[in-house]
Coordinates of C-alpha atoms and ligand atoms in Angstrom, one line a residue:
X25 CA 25.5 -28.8 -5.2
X26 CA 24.5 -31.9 -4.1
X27 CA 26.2 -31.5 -0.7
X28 CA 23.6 -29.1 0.3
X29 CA 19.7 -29.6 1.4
X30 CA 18.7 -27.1 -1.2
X31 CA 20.1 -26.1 -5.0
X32 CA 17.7 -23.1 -4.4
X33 CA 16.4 -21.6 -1.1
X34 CA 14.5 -18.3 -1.2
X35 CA 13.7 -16.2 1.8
X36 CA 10.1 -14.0 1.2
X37 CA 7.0 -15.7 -0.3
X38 CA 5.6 -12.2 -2.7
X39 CA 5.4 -12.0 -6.5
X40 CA 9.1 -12.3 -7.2
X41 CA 10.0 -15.0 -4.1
X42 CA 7.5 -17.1 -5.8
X43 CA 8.0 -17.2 -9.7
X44 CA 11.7 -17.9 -9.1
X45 CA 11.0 -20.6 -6.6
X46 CA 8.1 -22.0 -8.8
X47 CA 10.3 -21.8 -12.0
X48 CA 13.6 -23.5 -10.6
X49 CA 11.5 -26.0 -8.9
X50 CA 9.8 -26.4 -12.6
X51 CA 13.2 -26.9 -14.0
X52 CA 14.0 -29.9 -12.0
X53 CA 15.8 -27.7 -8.9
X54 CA 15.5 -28.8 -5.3
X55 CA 14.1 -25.8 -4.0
X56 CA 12.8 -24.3 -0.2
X57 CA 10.9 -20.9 0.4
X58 CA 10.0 -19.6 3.3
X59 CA 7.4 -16.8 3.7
X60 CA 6.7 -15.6 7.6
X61 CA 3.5 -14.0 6.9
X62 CA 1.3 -14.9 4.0
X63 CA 2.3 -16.2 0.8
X64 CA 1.6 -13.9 -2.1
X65 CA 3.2 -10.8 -0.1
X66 CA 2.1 -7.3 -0.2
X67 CA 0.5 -7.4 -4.0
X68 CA -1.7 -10.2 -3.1
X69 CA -1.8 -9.4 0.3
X70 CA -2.4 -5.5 1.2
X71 CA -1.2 -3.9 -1.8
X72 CA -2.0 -3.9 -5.6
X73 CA -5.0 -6.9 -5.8
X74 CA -7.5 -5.7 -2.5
X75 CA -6.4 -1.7 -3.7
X76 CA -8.3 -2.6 -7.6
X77 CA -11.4 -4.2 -5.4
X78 CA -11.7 -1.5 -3.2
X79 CA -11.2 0.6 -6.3
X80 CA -13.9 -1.2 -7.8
X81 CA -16.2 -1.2 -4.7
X82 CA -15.2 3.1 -4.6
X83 CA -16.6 3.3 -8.2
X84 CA -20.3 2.4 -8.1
X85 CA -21.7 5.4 -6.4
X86 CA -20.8 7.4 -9.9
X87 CA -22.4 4.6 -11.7
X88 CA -25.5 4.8 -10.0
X89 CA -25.8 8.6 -10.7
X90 CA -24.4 8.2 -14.5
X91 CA -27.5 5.5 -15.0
X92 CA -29.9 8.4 -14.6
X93 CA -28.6 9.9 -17.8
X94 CA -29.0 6.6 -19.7
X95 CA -32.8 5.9 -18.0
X96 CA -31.9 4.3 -15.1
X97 CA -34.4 4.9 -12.1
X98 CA -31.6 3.5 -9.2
X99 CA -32.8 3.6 -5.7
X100 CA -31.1 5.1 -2.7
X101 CA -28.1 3.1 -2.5
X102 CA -26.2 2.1 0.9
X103 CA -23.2 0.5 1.3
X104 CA -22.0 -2.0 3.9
X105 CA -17.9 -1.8 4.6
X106 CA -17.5 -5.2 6.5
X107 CA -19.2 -6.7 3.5
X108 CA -16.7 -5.6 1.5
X109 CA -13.7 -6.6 4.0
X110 CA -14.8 -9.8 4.3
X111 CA -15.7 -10.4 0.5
X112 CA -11.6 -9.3 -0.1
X113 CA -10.4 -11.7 2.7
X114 CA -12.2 -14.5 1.1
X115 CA -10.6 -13.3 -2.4
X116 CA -7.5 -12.9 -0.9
X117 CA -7.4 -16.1 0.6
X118 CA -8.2 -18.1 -2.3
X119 CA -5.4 -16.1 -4.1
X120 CA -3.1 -17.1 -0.8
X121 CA -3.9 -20.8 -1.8
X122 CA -3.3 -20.7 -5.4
X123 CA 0.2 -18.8 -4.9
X124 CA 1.3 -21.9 -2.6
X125 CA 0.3 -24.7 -4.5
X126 CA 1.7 -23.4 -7.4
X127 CA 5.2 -23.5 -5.9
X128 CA 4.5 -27.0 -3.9
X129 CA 2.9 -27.9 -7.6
X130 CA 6.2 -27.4 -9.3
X131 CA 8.1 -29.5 -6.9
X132 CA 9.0 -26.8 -4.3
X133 CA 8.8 -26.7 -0.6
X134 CA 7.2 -24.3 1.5
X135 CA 8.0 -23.2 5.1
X136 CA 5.5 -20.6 7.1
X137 CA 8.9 -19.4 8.8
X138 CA 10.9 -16.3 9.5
X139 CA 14.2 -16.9 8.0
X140 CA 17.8 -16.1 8.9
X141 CA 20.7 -16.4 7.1
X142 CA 23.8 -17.4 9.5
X143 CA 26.5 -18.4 6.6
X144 CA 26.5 -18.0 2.9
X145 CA 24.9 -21.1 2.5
X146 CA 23.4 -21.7 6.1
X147 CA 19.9 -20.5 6.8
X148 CA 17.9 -20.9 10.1
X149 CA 14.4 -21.3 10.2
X150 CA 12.9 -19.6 13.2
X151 CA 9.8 -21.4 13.9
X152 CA 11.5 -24.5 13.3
X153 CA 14.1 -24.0 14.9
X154 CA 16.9 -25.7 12.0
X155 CA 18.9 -25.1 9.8
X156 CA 19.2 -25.8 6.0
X157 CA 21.8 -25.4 3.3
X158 CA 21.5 -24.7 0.0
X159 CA 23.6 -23.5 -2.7
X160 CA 21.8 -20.3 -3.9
X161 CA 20.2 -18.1 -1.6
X162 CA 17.5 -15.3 -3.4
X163 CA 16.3 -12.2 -0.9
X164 CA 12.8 -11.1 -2.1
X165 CA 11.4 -10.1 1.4
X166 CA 10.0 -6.8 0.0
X167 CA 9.4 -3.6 1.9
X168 CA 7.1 -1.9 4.1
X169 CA 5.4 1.0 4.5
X170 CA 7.8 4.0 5.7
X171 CA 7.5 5.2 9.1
X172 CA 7.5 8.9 10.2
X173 CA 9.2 8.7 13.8
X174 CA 9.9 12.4 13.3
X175 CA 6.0 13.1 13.4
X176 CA 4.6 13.8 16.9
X177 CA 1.5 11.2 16.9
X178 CA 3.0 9.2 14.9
X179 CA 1.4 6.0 17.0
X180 CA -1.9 7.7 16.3
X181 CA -1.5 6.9 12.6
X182 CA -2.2 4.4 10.3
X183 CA -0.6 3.3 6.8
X184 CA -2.3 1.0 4.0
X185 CA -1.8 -2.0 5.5
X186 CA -4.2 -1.2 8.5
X187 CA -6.6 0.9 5.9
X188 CA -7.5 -2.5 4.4
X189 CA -9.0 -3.9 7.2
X190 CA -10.1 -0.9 9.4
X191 CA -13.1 -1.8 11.8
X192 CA -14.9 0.8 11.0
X193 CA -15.1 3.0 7.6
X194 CA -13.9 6.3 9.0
X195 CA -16.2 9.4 8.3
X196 CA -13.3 11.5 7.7
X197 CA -9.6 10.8 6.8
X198 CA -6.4 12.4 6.4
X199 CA -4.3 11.1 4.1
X200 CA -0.4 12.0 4.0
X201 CA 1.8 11.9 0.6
X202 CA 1.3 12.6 -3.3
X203 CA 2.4 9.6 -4.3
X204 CA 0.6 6.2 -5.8
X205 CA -0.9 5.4 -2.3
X206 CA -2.5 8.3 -1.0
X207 CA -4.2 9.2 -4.2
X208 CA -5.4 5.8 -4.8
X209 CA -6.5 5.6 -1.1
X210 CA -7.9 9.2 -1.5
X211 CA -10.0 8.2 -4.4
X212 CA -11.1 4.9 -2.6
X213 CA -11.7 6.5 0.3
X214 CA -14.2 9.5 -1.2
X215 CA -15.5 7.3 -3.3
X216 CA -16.7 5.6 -0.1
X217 CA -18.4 8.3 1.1
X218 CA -15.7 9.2 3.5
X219 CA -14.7 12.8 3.8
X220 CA -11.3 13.1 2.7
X221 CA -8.2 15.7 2.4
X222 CA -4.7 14.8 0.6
X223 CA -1.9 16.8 2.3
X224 CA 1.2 16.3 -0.3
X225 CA 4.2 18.5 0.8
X226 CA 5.2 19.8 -2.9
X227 CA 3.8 21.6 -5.7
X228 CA 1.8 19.3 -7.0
X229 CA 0.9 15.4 -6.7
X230 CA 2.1 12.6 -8.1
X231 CA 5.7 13.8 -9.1
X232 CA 7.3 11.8 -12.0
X233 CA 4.3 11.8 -13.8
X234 CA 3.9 13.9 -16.8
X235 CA 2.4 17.7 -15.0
X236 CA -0.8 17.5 -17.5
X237 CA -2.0 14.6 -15.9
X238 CA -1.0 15.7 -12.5
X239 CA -3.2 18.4 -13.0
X240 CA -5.7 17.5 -14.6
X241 CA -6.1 14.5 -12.3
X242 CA -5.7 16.9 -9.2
X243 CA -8.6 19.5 -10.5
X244 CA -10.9 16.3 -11.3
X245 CA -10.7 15.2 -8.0
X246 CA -10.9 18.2 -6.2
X247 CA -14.4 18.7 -8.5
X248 CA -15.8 14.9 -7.5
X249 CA -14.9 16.7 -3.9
X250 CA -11.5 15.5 -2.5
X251 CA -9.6 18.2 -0.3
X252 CA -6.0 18.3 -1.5
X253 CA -3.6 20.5 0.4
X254 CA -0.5 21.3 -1.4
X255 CA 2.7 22.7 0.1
X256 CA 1.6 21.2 3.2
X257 CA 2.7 18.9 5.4
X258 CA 1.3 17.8 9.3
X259 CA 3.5 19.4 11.9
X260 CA 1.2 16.6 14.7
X261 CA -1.3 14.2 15.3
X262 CA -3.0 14.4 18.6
X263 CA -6.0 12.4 19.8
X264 CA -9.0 14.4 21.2
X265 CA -11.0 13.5 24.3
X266 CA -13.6 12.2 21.8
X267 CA -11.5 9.9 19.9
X268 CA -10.8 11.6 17.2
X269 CA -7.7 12.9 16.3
X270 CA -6.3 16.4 15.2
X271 CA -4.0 17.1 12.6
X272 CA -1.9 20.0 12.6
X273 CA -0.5 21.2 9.7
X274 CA 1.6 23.9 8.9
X275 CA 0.8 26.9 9.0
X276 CA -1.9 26.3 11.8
X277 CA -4.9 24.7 10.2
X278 CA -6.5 21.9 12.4
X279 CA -7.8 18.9 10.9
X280 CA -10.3 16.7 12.7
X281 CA -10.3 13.7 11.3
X282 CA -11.3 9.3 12.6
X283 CA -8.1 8.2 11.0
X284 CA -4.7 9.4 9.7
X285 CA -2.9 7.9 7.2
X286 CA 0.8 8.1 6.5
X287 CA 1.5 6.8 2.4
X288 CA 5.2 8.3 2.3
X289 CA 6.9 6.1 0.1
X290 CA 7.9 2.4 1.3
X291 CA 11.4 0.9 3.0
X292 CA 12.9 -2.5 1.9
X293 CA 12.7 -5.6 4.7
X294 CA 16.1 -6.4 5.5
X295 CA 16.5 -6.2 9.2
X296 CA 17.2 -9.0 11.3
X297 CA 18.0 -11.7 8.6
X298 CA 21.3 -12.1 9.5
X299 CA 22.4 -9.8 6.4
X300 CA 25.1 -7.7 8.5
X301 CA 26.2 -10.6 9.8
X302 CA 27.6 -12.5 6.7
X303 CA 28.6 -9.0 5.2
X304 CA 25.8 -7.8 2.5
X305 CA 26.5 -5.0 1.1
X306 CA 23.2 -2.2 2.0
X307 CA 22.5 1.0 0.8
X308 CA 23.0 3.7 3.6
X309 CA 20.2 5.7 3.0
X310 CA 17.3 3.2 2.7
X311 CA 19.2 0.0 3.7
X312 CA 18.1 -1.5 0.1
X313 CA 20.4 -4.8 -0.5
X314 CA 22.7 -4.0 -3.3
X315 CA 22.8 -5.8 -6.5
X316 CA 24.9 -6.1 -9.9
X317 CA 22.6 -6.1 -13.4
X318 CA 22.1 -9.7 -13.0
X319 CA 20.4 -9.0 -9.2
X320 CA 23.2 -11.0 -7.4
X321 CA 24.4 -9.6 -4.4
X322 CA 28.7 -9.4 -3.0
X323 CA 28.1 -12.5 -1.8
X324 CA 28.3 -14.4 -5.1
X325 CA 25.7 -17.1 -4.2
X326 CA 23.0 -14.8 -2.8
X327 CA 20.8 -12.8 -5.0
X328 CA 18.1 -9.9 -4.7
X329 CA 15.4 -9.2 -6.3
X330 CA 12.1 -7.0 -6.1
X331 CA 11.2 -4.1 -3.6
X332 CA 14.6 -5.2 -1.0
X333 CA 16.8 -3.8 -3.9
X334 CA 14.6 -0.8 -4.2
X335 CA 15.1 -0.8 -7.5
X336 CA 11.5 -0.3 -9.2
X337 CA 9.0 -0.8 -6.5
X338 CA 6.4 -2.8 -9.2
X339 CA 4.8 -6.5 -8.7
X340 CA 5.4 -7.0 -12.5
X341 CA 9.0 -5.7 -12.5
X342 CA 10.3 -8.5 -9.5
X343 CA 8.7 -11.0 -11.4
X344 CA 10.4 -10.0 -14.5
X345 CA 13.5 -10.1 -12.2
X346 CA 12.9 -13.3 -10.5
X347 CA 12.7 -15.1 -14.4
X348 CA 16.2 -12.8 -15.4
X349 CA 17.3 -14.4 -12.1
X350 CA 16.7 -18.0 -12.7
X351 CA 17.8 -17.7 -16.4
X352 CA 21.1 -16.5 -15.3
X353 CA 21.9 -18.5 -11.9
X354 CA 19.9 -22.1 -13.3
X355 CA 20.3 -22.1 -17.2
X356 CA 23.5 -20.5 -17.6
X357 CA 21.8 -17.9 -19.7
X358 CA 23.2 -14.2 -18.0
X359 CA 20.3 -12.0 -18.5
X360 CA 19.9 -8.7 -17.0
X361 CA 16.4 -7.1 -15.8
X362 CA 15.7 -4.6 -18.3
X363 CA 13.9 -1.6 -16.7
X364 CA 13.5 0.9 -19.2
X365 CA 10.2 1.8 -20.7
X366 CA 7.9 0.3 -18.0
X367 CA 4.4 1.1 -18.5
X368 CA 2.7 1.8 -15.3
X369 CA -0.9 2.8 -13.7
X370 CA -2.4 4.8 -11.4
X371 CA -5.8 3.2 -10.0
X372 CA -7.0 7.2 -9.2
X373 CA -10.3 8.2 -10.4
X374 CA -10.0 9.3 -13.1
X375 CA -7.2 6.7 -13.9
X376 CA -3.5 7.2 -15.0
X377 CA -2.1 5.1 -17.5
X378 CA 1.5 6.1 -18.8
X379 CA 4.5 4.8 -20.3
X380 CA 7.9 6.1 -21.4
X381 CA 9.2 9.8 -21.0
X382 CA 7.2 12.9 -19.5
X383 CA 7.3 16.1 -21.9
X384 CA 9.7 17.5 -18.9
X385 CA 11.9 14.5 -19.1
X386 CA 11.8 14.8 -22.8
X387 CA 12.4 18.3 -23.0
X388 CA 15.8 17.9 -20.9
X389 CA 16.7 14.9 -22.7
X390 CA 15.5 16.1 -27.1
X391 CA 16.0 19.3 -28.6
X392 CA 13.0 19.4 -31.1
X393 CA 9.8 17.4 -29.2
X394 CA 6.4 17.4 -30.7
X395 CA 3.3 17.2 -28.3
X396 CA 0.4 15.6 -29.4
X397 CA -2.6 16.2 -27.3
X398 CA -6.3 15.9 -26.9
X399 CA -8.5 16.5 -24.5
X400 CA -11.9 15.6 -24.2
X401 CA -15.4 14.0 -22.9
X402 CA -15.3 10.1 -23.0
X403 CA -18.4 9.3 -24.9
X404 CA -19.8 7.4 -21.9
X405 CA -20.2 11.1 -20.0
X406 CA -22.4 12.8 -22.7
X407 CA -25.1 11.2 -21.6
X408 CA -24.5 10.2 -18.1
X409 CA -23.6 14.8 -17.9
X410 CA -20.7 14.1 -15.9
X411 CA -18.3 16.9 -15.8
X412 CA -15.2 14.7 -16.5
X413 CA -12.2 15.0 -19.4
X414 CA -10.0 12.8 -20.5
X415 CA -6.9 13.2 -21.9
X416 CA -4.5 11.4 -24.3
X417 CA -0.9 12.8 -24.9
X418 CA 2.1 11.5 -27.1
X419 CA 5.0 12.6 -26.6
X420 CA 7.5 12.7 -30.2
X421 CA 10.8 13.0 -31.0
X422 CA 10.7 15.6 -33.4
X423 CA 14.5 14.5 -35.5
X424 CA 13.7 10.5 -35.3
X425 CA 9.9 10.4 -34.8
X426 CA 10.6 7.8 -32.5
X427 CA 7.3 8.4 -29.8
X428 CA 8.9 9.0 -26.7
X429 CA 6.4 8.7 -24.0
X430 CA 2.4 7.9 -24.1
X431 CA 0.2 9.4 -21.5
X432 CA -3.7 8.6 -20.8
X433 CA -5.7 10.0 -18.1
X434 CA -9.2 8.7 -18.3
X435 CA -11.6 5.4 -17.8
X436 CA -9.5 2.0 -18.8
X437 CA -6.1 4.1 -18.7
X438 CA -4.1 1.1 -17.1
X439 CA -5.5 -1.5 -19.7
X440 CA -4.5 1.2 -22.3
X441 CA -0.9 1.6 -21.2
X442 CA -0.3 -2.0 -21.1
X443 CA -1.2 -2.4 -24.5
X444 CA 1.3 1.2 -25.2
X445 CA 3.6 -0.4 -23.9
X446 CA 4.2 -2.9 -26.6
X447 CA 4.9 -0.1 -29.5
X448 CA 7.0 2.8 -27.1
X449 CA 9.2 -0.9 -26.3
X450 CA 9.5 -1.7 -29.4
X451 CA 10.7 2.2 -30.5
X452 CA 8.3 2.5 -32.8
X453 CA 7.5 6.0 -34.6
X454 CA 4.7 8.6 -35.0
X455 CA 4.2 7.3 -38.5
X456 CA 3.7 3.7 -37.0
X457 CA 0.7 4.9 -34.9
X458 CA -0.4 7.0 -38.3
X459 CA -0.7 4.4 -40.7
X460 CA -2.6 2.3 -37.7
X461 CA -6.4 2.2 -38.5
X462 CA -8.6 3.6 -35.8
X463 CA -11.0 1.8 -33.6
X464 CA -14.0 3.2 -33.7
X465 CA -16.1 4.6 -31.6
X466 CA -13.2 4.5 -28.9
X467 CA -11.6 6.8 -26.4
X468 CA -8.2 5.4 -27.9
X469 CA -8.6 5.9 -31.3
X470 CA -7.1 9.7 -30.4
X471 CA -4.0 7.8 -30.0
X472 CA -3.5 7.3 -34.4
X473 CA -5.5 10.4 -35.1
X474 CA -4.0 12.7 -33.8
X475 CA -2.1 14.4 -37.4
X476 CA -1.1 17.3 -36.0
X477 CA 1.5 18.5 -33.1
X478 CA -0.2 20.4 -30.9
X479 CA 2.6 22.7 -29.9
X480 CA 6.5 21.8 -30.2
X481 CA 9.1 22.4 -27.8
X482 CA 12.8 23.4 -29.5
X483 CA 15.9 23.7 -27.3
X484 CA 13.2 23.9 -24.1
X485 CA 11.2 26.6 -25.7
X486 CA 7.6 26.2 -26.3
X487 CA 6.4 27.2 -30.5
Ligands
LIG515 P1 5.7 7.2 -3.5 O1 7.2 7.2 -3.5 O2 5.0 7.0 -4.7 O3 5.2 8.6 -2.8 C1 5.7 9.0 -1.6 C2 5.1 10.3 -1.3 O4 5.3 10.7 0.1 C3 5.7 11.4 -2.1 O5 4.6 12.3 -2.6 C4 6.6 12.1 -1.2 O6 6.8 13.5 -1.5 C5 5.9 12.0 0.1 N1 6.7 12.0 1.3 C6 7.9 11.3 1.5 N2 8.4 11.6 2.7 C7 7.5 12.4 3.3 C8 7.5 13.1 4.6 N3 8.4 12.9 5.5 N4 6.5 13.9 4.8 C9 5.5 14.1 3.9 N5 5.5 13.5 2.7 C10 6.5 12.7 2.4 O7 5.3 6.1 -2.4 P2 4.0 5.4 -2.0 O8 4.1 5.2 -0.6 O9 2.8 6.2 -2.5 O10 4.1 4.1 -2.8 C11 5.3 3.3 -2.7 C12 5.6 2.6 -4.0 O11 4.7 1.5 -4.2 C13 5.4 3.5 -5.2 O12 6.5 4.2 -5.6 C14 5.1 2.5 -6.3 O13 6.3 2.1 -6.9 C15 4.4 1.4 -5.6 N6 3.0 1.4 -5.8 C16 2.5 1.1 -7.1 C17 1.2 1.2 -7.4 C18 0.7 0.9 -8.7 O14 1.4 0.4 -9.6 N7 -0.6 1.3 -9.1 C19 0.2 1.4 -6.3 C20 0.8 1.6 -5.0 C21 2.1 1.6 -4.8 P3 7.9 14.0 -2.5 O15 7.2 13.8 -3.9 O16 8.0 15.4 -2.2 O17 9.1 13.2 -2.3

């Protein structure tokens, strides 16, 4: 080890680059990373941290109507979009700080470089124009947004990173995908005041969710006043003499729109790093780097981890993989990311908060499943008259009682599967959340009062 420059040199600067070079630097390693763009990568950086502001910023047009309910005289509100870009750049900036001096902090070393990899242990540094050698390499360049060659006007279209920091709010958008983007960036977007229509190619959005929340979710939205086109897909984007642009979808209808957006999944970053080169093995489809359990590549020194393996495309699941990483390659501890059971969000308005198994992927999987369900007005709506339900579902396996999958749709739904995940983890049963004493008055007391199935599915029939 000590022949090389580095015991630890790791190429990408996001959430899972930086924990593992932070916590082998910690342990006493010498260790390099090198981050071309930003450090903090897309989470920090145009993905997960200035989505929840915007969120937030998208949010307080409903509180200002739901104050009249509670005595609130609010005046005519307006709202000022720079303001809010620049207030996230600041934010973001100070988070950009904090993730670098954390690693340089532990004893690391940081490089604002593109990096190659030209041996096993031999990586050039572009904008230095050196090499250095180190004993372990770790990929955690993450992805990108996918393109849509395929789509005439393609070039006229955006995709989340540019929605960030658009000059101008647009008055309307079109926003391409069911997944976690475009509703997010649908909801942010209306909530903005912008005029806005979803175009999702299947039956109904966000697939791999459980469908009550899907459509529930969909029909709130569509009431708050979001367009959302299903079974369609745009056939062209064209831009009009006036500068706007024109979306065709099929089946004919036009839509004229300031700004399209393309959210249709993401691709891992692995081109031009040298990776052909030295032989690392790729996936064809996607070209996601392929890794064993323990995240280490073919190349037994050089190790993947976060959205370049395309494994789980979640901040919190490459960090989780970047500490299994370091245990197994630093402390001679082989551990192996665990990714079953991850709780998850959805920052849509209303939000999603979910963990574990959808009734559909329970029904496949158990033949006697209880559902327990309730839907409802938060308490906060009563007065405030909004129109709004929530919903809380457990899912139950009828033979163990083991609760198989928890599913929230409603205000606070991502705080409320973080803390769900803890019990569906630890495989704990109906009768766990039974003899758990309510919190009251709370949307998520449902959760341990809910006594009695509300239907059962038996060998995939509904009773
Ligand atoms: P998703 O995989 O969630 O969704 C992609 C969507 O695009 C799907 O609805 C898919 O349809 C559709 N699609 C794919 N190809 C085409 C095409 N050629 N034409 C039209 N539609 C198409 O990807 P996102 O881009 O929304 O997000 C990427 C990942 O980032 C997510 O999977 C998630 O892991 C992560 N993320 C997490 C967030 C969070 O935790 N809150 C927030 C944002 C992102 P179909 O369903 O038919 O395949």
């Amino acid at each position: 080890m000590a022949g090389y420059d580095y015991d630890l040199f790791v190429i990408g600067g996001g959430s899972g680059g930086v924990r593992a070079a932070r916590v082998a630097a910690a342990l006493g390693k010498r260790v390099g990373i090198a981050e071309e763009y930003r450090f903090g990568g897309t989470c920090v950086i145009r993905g997960c941290v200035p989505k929840k502001l915007y969120v937030y910023a998208s949010q307080f047009p409903e509180h200002f109507a739901d104050a009249v309910g509670y005595g609130w005289t609010v005046p005519e509100a307006s709202f000022d979009w720079q303001t809010l870009v620049a207030n996230k750049d600041r934010e973001i900036s100070r988070l950009e700080a904090i993730y670098k001096k954390n690693v340089e902090g532990s004893g690391g070393e940081t490089f604002h470089t593109r990096a190659m990899i030209v041996d096993p242990h031999v990586i050039h540094l572009l904008s230095e124009d050196r090499t250095v050698t180190a004993d372990q390499i770790l990929i955690a360049t993450g992805g990108r947004p996918a393109a849509h060659p395929a789509l005439p006007g393609h070039e006229h279209c955006i995709f989340s990173n540019e929605a960030f920091d658009l000059k101008e709010l647009p008055k309307a958008i079109m926003i391409e995908g069911g997944g976690y983007i475009a509703v997010e960036f649908a909801n942010i977007f209306h909530g903005l005041g912008v005029d806005t229509t979803l175009v999702y190619r299947g039956q109904e959005i966000l697939g791999r969710f459980d469908m009550d929340l899907r459509r529930t979710l969909h029909e709130t939205m569509e009431k708050k006043g979001i367009k959302i086109l299903c079974h369609s897909v745009s056939e062209s984007v064209s831009k009009r003499p006036d500068g706007r642009l024109d979306a065709q979808l099929i089946g004919g209808q036009v839509l004229t729109v300031d700004q399209v957006m393309l959210a249709i999944g993401r691709i891992p970053n692995t081109e031009n790093m040298g990776l052909e080169g030295i032989g690392i093995e790729m996936t064809a489809a996607t070209g996601a780097i392929k890794v064993d359990p323990y995240s280490r590549t073919n190349i037994d020194n050089i190790w993947a981890i976060g959205d370049v393996t395309n494994r789980v495309q979640l901040t919190p699941v490459a960090i989780h993989e970047a500490m299994c990483f370091v245990e197994t390659a630093f402390k001679d501890n082989p551990t192996a990311p665990d990714h079953d059971t991850i709780a998850t969000a959805v920052f849509s308005q209303p939000e999603i908060g979910t963990v574990g198994l959808s009734e559909d992927e329970a029904v496949k999987r158990f033949a006697d499943i209880e559902i327990y369900r309730a839907s409802f007005r938060p308490m906060r709506h009563t007065l405030s008259g909004r129109d709004e339900k929530m919903l809380i579902k457990l899912v139950v396996d009828g033979a163990s009682r083991r609760v198989l999958g928890a599913h929230i749709l409603g205000p606070d739904a991502g705080e409320m599967a973080q803390l769900l995940g803890i019990p569906l983890k630890a495989g704990l049963t109906k009768d766990d959340f039974d003899r758990t004493m309510a919190v009251h008055p709370t949307a998520s007391e449902e959760l341990v009062t809910m006594y009695k199935p509300t239907y059962r599915v038996k060998d995939g029939e509904r009773v």
